[in-house]
């Protein structure tokens, strides 16, 4: 089968790491074609477009989307804060129904989380990112700002069910993270939904952590986690912490999944655009490469995915053990490809 892949290289190092990820897809033998989309800060500065209807319509025709990185250089005033996040990243999540954000973490042996290997499943289209809220008497001494958290049984259940299914393919252990003692409405919905779905998966051991406790345990005993499921905001925070304790956010991969496969999913490294090293062949492409390993798995190319993932983990260990070794972006990709072949 031949796949059609859209590529949003984006800004800074985004095009560079995307290019390396595509090299890996070629090396593993995937039959595919790519189409590049000019989206990101540069496009916005040039013509004021973030994501227009035409690009969105065209993106829906692809099997998957590779996204490099989006964002202006630090200190730039040409792009208003939040315009790319809301107009491009969140719009893609909502319009393509990317209701699962999946982020895997495998810690090198010299990291503080050595030996840990876990996945965070984050609900991706509801919660505080749904945009419910507003201002009253803005810019006055009596200003009021509200920011609601939208949680539907439908949205929570499909996320929880995805996490249970994933747990059955891993170590049969799933932890719900929330704040049920304070967020008594949203938390109650999450807990009741979790308990209802749990009855269908008797082989899966389950736990619950308040989100503040989870932040402690992720640092002190991350090896106890296997699959974590949580809401949109808590997942955003937890996955950055997870990246920090498992070798750095620059190594973290992610998939924004339409798990129902009614449209394309988006695969991207978690790191930013890193304009300060753009064009210097210094960027580490491992997060982008691990992201396309997830792409392969989502497309059903499981054996290819496993070959890429195992190679990425092996190279991550190699680099962690020899931190003084200087390698270019292309050099790191070459190491991955050598191990695939």
Coordinates of C-alpha atoms in Angstrom, one line a residue:
X1 CA 0.0 0.0 0.0
X2 CA 1.2 3.5 -0.8
X3 CA 0.5 6.3 1.7
X4 CA 0.0 10.0 1.1
X5 CA 1.8 12.0 3.8
X6 CA 1.4 15.7 4.4
X7 CA 4.5 17.5 5.8
X8 CA 4.2 20.8 7.7
X9 CA 7.9 21.5 8.3
X10 CA 7.0 24.8 10.0
X11 CA 9.6 27.0 11.6
X12 CA 13.1 27.0 12.9
X13 CA 14.5 23.4 13.1
X14 CA 11.1 22.0 12.1
X15 CA 11.9 21.5 8.4
X16 CA 15.3 19.9 9.4
X17 CA 14.0 17.3 11.8
X18 CA 11.0 16.5 9.5
X19 CA 13.5 15.9 6.6
X20 CA 15.4 13.4 8.8
X21 CA 12.2 11.6 9.9
X22 CA 11.3 11.2 6.2
X23 CA 14.8 9.7 5.5
X24 CA 14.0 7.1 8.1
X25 CA 10.6 6.3 6.6
X26 CA 12.4 5.8 3.3
X27 CA 15.1 3.5 4.9
X28 CA 12.5 1.3 6.5
X29 CA 10.9 0.6 3.2
X30 CA 7.6 2.4 3.5
X31 CA 5.9 3.2 0.1
X32 CA 4.8 6.8 0.3
X33 CA 4.6 10.2 -1.2
X34 CA 4.9 13.6 0.5
X35 CA 3.3 17.0 -0.1
X36 CA 4.7 20.0 1.7
X37 CA 2.4 22.7 3.3
X38 CA 3.7 26.1 4.0
X39 CA 2.3 26.8 7.5
X40 CA 3.7 28.5 10.6
X41 CA 5.1 31.7 11.8
X42 CA 6.8 32.5 8.5
X43 CA 3.6 32.1 6.5
X44 CA 1.7 34.3 9.0
X45 CA 4.3 37.1 8.9
X46 CA 4.4 36.9 5.1
X47 CA 0.7 36.9 4.2
X48 CA -1.3 36.9 7.4
X49 CA -2.6 33.3 7.0
X50 CA -2.5 30.8 9.9
X51 CA -4.6 27.9 8.5
X52 CA -7.1 28.8 5.8
X53 CA -10.0 26.7 4.7
X54 CA -8.2 25.6 1.5
X55 CA -5.2 24.1 3.3
X56 CA -7.5 22.5 5.9
X57 CA -9.6 20.9 3.2
X58 CA -6.5 19.6 1.4
X59 CA -4.9 18.2 4.6
X60 CA -8.0 16.1 5.2
X61 CA -7.2 14.0 2.1
X62 CA -3.9 12.6 3.5
X63 CA -3.3 9.4 5.4
X64 CA -1.2 11.2 8.0
X65 CA 0.5 14.5 8.7
X66 CA 4.1 15.0 9.8
X67 CA 4.6 18.3 11.7
X68 CA 8.1 19.6 12.5
X69 CA 7.7 22.6 14.8
X70 CA 5.7 25.8 14.9
X71 CA 6.6 29.2 16.4
X72 CA 8.4 32.5 16.0
X73 CA 11.9 33.2 17.3
X74 CA 12.1 34.1 21.0
X75 CA 11.6 37.9 21.4
X76 CA 9.8 38.3 18.1
X77 CA 6.8 40.6 18.1
X78 CA 5.7 39.8 14.6
X79 CA 3.3 37.0 15.7
X80 CA 0.9 37.8 18.5
X81 CA 1.0 35.3 21.4
X82 CA -1.4 32.4 21.0
X83 CA -2.3 33.0 17.4
X84 CA -0.5 30.0 16.0
X85 CA -1.4 27.8 18.9
X86 CA -5.1 28.5 18.6
X87 CA -5.3 29.1 14.8
X88 CA -3.1 26.2 13.7
X89 CA -2.4 23.6 16.3
X90 CA -5.7 23.7 18.2
X91 CA -7.7 24.2 15.0
X92 CA -6.1 21.0 13.6
X93 CA -7.1 19.1 16.7
X94 CA -10.7 20.2 16.6
X95 CA -11.3 20.1 12.9
X96 CA -9.6 16.7 12.4
X97 CA -11.0 15.3 15.7
X98 CA -7.6 14.5 17.1
X99 CA -9.1 13.5 20.4
X100 CA -6.1 11.5 21.7
X101 CA -2.7 13.0 22.5
X102 CA -0.3 10.2 23.0
X103 CA 3.2 10.7 24.4
X104 CA 5.6 7.8 25.1
X105 CA 8.6 8.2 27.3
X106 CA 11.6 5.8 27.5
X107 CA 14.3 7.0 29.8
X108 CA 18.0 6.4 29.1
X109 CA 19.8 4.5 31.8
X110 CA 21.8 7.6 33.0
X111 CA 18.7 9.7 33.5
X112 CA 16.9 10.3 36.8
X113 CA 14.1 8.1 35.6
X114 CA 16.4 5.3 34.4
X115 CA 14.4 2.1 33.6
X116 CA 11.1 3.8 33.2
X117 CA 9.0 3.3 30.1
X118 CA 5.5 4.7 30.1
X119 CA 2.9 6.5 28.0
X120 CA 0.6 9.4 28.8
X121 CA -2.8 9.5 27.1
X122 CA -4.2 13.0 27.2
X123 CA -7.7 14.0 26.2
X124 CA -7.0 16.4 23.4
X125 CA -10.2 18.3 22.4
X126 CA -12.0 19.2 25.6
X127 CA -11.2 20.5 29.0
X128 CA -9.9 24.1 29.4
X129 CA -8.6 24.1 25.8
X130 CA -12.1 24.0 24.4
X131 CA -12.3 27.8 24.7
X132 CA -15.3 28.1 27.0
X133 CA -15.1 31.4 29.0
X134 CA -14.8 35.1 28.6
X135 CA -14.4 38.5 30.1
X136 CA -16.8 40.8 32.0
X137 CA -15.8 44.5 32.4
X138 CA -12.5 43.9 30.7
X139 CA -9.7 46.4 31.5
X140 CA -11.6 47.9 34.4
X141 CA -10.8 47.6 38.1
X142 CA -13.8 45.2 38.4
X143 CA -12.7 42.9 35.6
X144 CA -13.8 39.2 35.7
X145 CA -12.3 36.5 33.6
X146 CA -13.7 32.9 33.4
X147 CA -12.1 29.9 31.9
X148 CA -14.3 26.8 31.9
X149 CA -13.4 23.1 31.6
X150 CA -15.6 21.3 29.1
X151 CA -16.0 17.6 29.8
X152 CA -18.5 15.3 28.0
X153 CA -19.2 11.7 28.7
X154 CA -18.6 11.0 25.1
X155 CA -15.2 12.7 25.0
X156 CA -14.0 11.3 28.3
X157 CA -15.1 7.8 27.6
X158 CA -13.4 7.5 24.2
X159 CA -10.2 8.7 25.7
X160 CA -10.4 6.3 28.7
X161 CA -11.3 3.4 26.5
X162 CA -8.3 4.1 24.2
X163 CA -6.1 4.0 27.3
X164 CA -7.5 0.7 28.6
X165 CA -7.0 -0.8 25.1
X166 CA -3.4 0.4 25.1
X167 CA -2.8 -1.0 28.6
X168 CA -3.9 -4.4 27.4
X169 CA -1.1 -4.3 24.8
X170 CA 1.5 -3.3 27.3
X171 CA 1.7 -4.3 30.9
X172 CA -2.0 -4.2 31.9
X173 CA -1.6 -1.3 34.2
X174 CA -3.5 2.0 33.9
X175 CA -3.4 5.1 36.2
X176 CA -6.1 7.8 36.1
X177 CA -4.7 11.2 37.1
X178 CA -7.1 14.0 38.0
X179 CA -8.0 16.2 41.0
X180 CA -11.3 14.6 42.1
X181 CA -11.2 16.0 45.6
X182 CA -11.4 19.6 44.4
X183 CA -12.7 19.4 40.8
X184 CA -15.9 17.7 42.0
X185 CA -17.8 17.9 38.7
X186 CA -15.2 17.2 36.0
X187 CA -13.3 14.9 38.3
X188 CA -16.5 13.0 39.2
X189 CA -17.3 12.5 35.5
X190 CA -13.8 11.2 34.8
X191 CA -13.8 8.9 37.8
X192 CA -17.2 7.4 37.1
X193 CA -16.4 6.9 33.5
X194 CA -13.1 5.3 34.3
X195 CA -14.8 2.9 36.8
X196 CA -17.5 2.0 34.3
X197 CA -15.1 1.2 31.5
X198 CA -12.8 -0.7 33.9
X199 CA -15.4 -3.4 34.3
X200 CA -14.8 -4.4 30.7
X201 CA -11.1 -4.9 31.2
X202 CA -10.7 -7.2 34.2
X203 CA -7.1 -8.0 33.4
X204 CA -6.0 -4.4 33.7
X205 CA -4.7 -3.2 37.1
X206 CA -5.8 0.3 37.9
X207 CA -4.6 3.2 40.1
X208 CA -5.6 6.7 40.8
X209 CA -3.3 9.7 41.6
X210 CA -4.2 13.3 42.3
X211 CA -2.3 15.4 39.7
X212 CA -0.1 17.1 42.3
X213 CA 0.9 13.7 43.7
X214 CA 1.6 12.4 40.2
X215 CA 4.1 15.2 39.7
X216 CA 6.0 13.9 42.8
X217 CA 5.8 10.3 41.8
X218 CA 6.9 11.0 38.2
X219 CA 10.2 12.3 39.7
X220 CA 10.7 9.9 42.6
X221 CA 9.3 6.6 41.2
X222 CA 8.4 6.9 37.5
X223 CA 9.1 3.2 37.0
X224 CA 5.8 2.5 38.7
X225 CA 3.9 4.0 35.7
X226 CA 3.0 2.2 32.5
X227 CA -0.1 4.0 31.0
X228 CA -1.5 7.2 32.4
X229 CA -4.8 8.7 31.3
X230 CA -5.7 12.3 32.1
X231 CA -7.5 15.4 30.9
X232 CA -6.2 18.0 28.5
X233 CA -4.6 20.5 30.9
X234 CA -3.2 18.0 33.4
X235 CA -1.8 16.0 30.4
X236 CA -0.1 19.1 29.0
X237 CA 1.7 19.7 32.3
X238 CA 2.5 16.1 33.1
X239 CA 4.0 15.4 29.7
X240 CA 6.5 18.3 30.0
X241 CA 7.5 17.0 33.4
X242 CA 7.8 13.5 31.9
X243 CA 10.1 14.8 29.2
X244 CA 12.3 16.5 31.7
X245 CA 12.9 13.4 33.8
X246 CA 13.4 11.0 30.9
X247 CA 16.2 12.8 29.1
X248 CA 14.8 16.2 28.1
X249 CA 11.8 17.6 26.3
X250 CA 13.9 17.7 23.1
X251 CA 13.7 13.9 22.9
X252 CA 9.9 13.7 23.5
X253 CA 7.6 12.5 20.7
X254 CA 3.9 12.8 20.3
X255 CA 0.9 11.7 18.2
X256 CA -2.3 13.7 18.0
X257 CA -4.6 10.9 17.0
X258 CA -8.0 10.5 15.3
X259 CA -8.2 7.1 16.8
X260 CA -11.4 6.4 14.9
X261 CA -9.4 6.9 11.7
X262 CA -12.1 9.1 10.1
X263 CA -9.3 11.5 9.0
X264 CA -5.5 12.0 9.2
X265 CA -3.6 12.1 12.5
X266 CA -0.7 14.5 13.2
X267 CA 2.7 13.3 14.4
X268 CA 5.2 15.7 15.8
X269 CA 8.1 16.2 18.3
X270 CA 7.2 18.0 21.4
X271 CA 10.1 20.4 21.3
X272 CA 9.9 23.9 19.9
X273 CA 11.2 25.6 16.8
X274 CA 14.7 26.4 18.4
X275 CA 15.4 29.2 15.9
X276 CA 18.8 29.8 17.6
X277 CA 20.2 26.5 16.1
X278 CA 18.2 26.5 12.9
X279 CA 20.2 25.7 9.7
X280 CA 23.3 24.7 11.7
X281 CA 22.7 20.9 11.5
X282 CA 22.7 20.7 15.3
X283 CA 19.1 19.7 16.0
X284 CA 18.5 16.3 17.5
X285 CA 16.1 14.5 15.2
X286 CA 15.3 11.6 17.6
X287 CA 11.9 13.0 18.7
X288 CA 10.8 13.5 15.2
X289 CA 11.9 10.1 14.2
X290 CA 10.1 8.5 17.2
X291 CA 7.1 10.4 16.1
X292 CA 7.1 8.7 12.7
X293 CA 7.5 5.3 14.5
X294 CA 4.1 6.2 16.0
X295 CA 2.9 7.1 12.6
X296 CA 3.9 3.7 11.2
X297 CA 2.1 2.0 14.1
X298 CA -1.1 4.0 13.5
X299 CA -1.1 3.1 9.8
X300 CA -0.8 -0.6 10.8
X301 CA 2.8 -1.0 9.8
X302 CA 3.7 -2.5 13.1
X303 CA 6.9 -4.3 12.2
X304 CA 8.3 -1.2 10.6
X305 CA 7.3 0.8 13.6
X306 CA 9.1 -1.6 16.0
X307 CA 12.3 -1.5 13.9
X308 CA 12.3 2.3 14.0
X309 CA 11.4 2.5 17.7
X310 CA 14.1 0.0 18.8
X311 CA 16.7 1.8 16.8
X312 CA 15.7 5.2 18.3
X313 CA 16.0 3.8 21.8
X314 CA 19.3 2.2 21.1
X315 CA 20.7 5.5 19.7
X316 CA 19.3 7.4 22.6
X317 CA 21.2 5.2 25.0
X318 CA 24.3 5.5 22.9
X319 CA 24.2 9.3 23.0
X320 CA 23.3 9.4 26.7
X321 CA 26.3 7.3 27.5
X322 CA 28.7 9.5 25.5
X323 CA 27.4 13.0 26.2
X324 CA 30.6 14.6 25.0
X325 CA 30.3 13.2 21.5
X326 CA 29.4 15.9 18.9
X327 CA 27.1 14.7 16.1
X328 CA 25.3 16.5 13.5
X329 CA 21.6 16.1 12.8
X330 CA 22.3 13.9 9.8
X331 CA 24.9 11.9 11.8
X332 CA 22.2 11.0 14.4
X333 CA 19.8 9.9 11.7
X334 CA 22.6 7.8 10.1
X335 CA 23.0 6.0 13.4
X336 CA 19.3 5.2 13.5
X337 CA 19.2 4.0 9.9
X338 CA 22.3 1.8 10.4
X339 CA 20.5 0.0 13.2
X340 CA 17.3 -0.4 11.2
X341 CA 19.2 -2.0 8.4

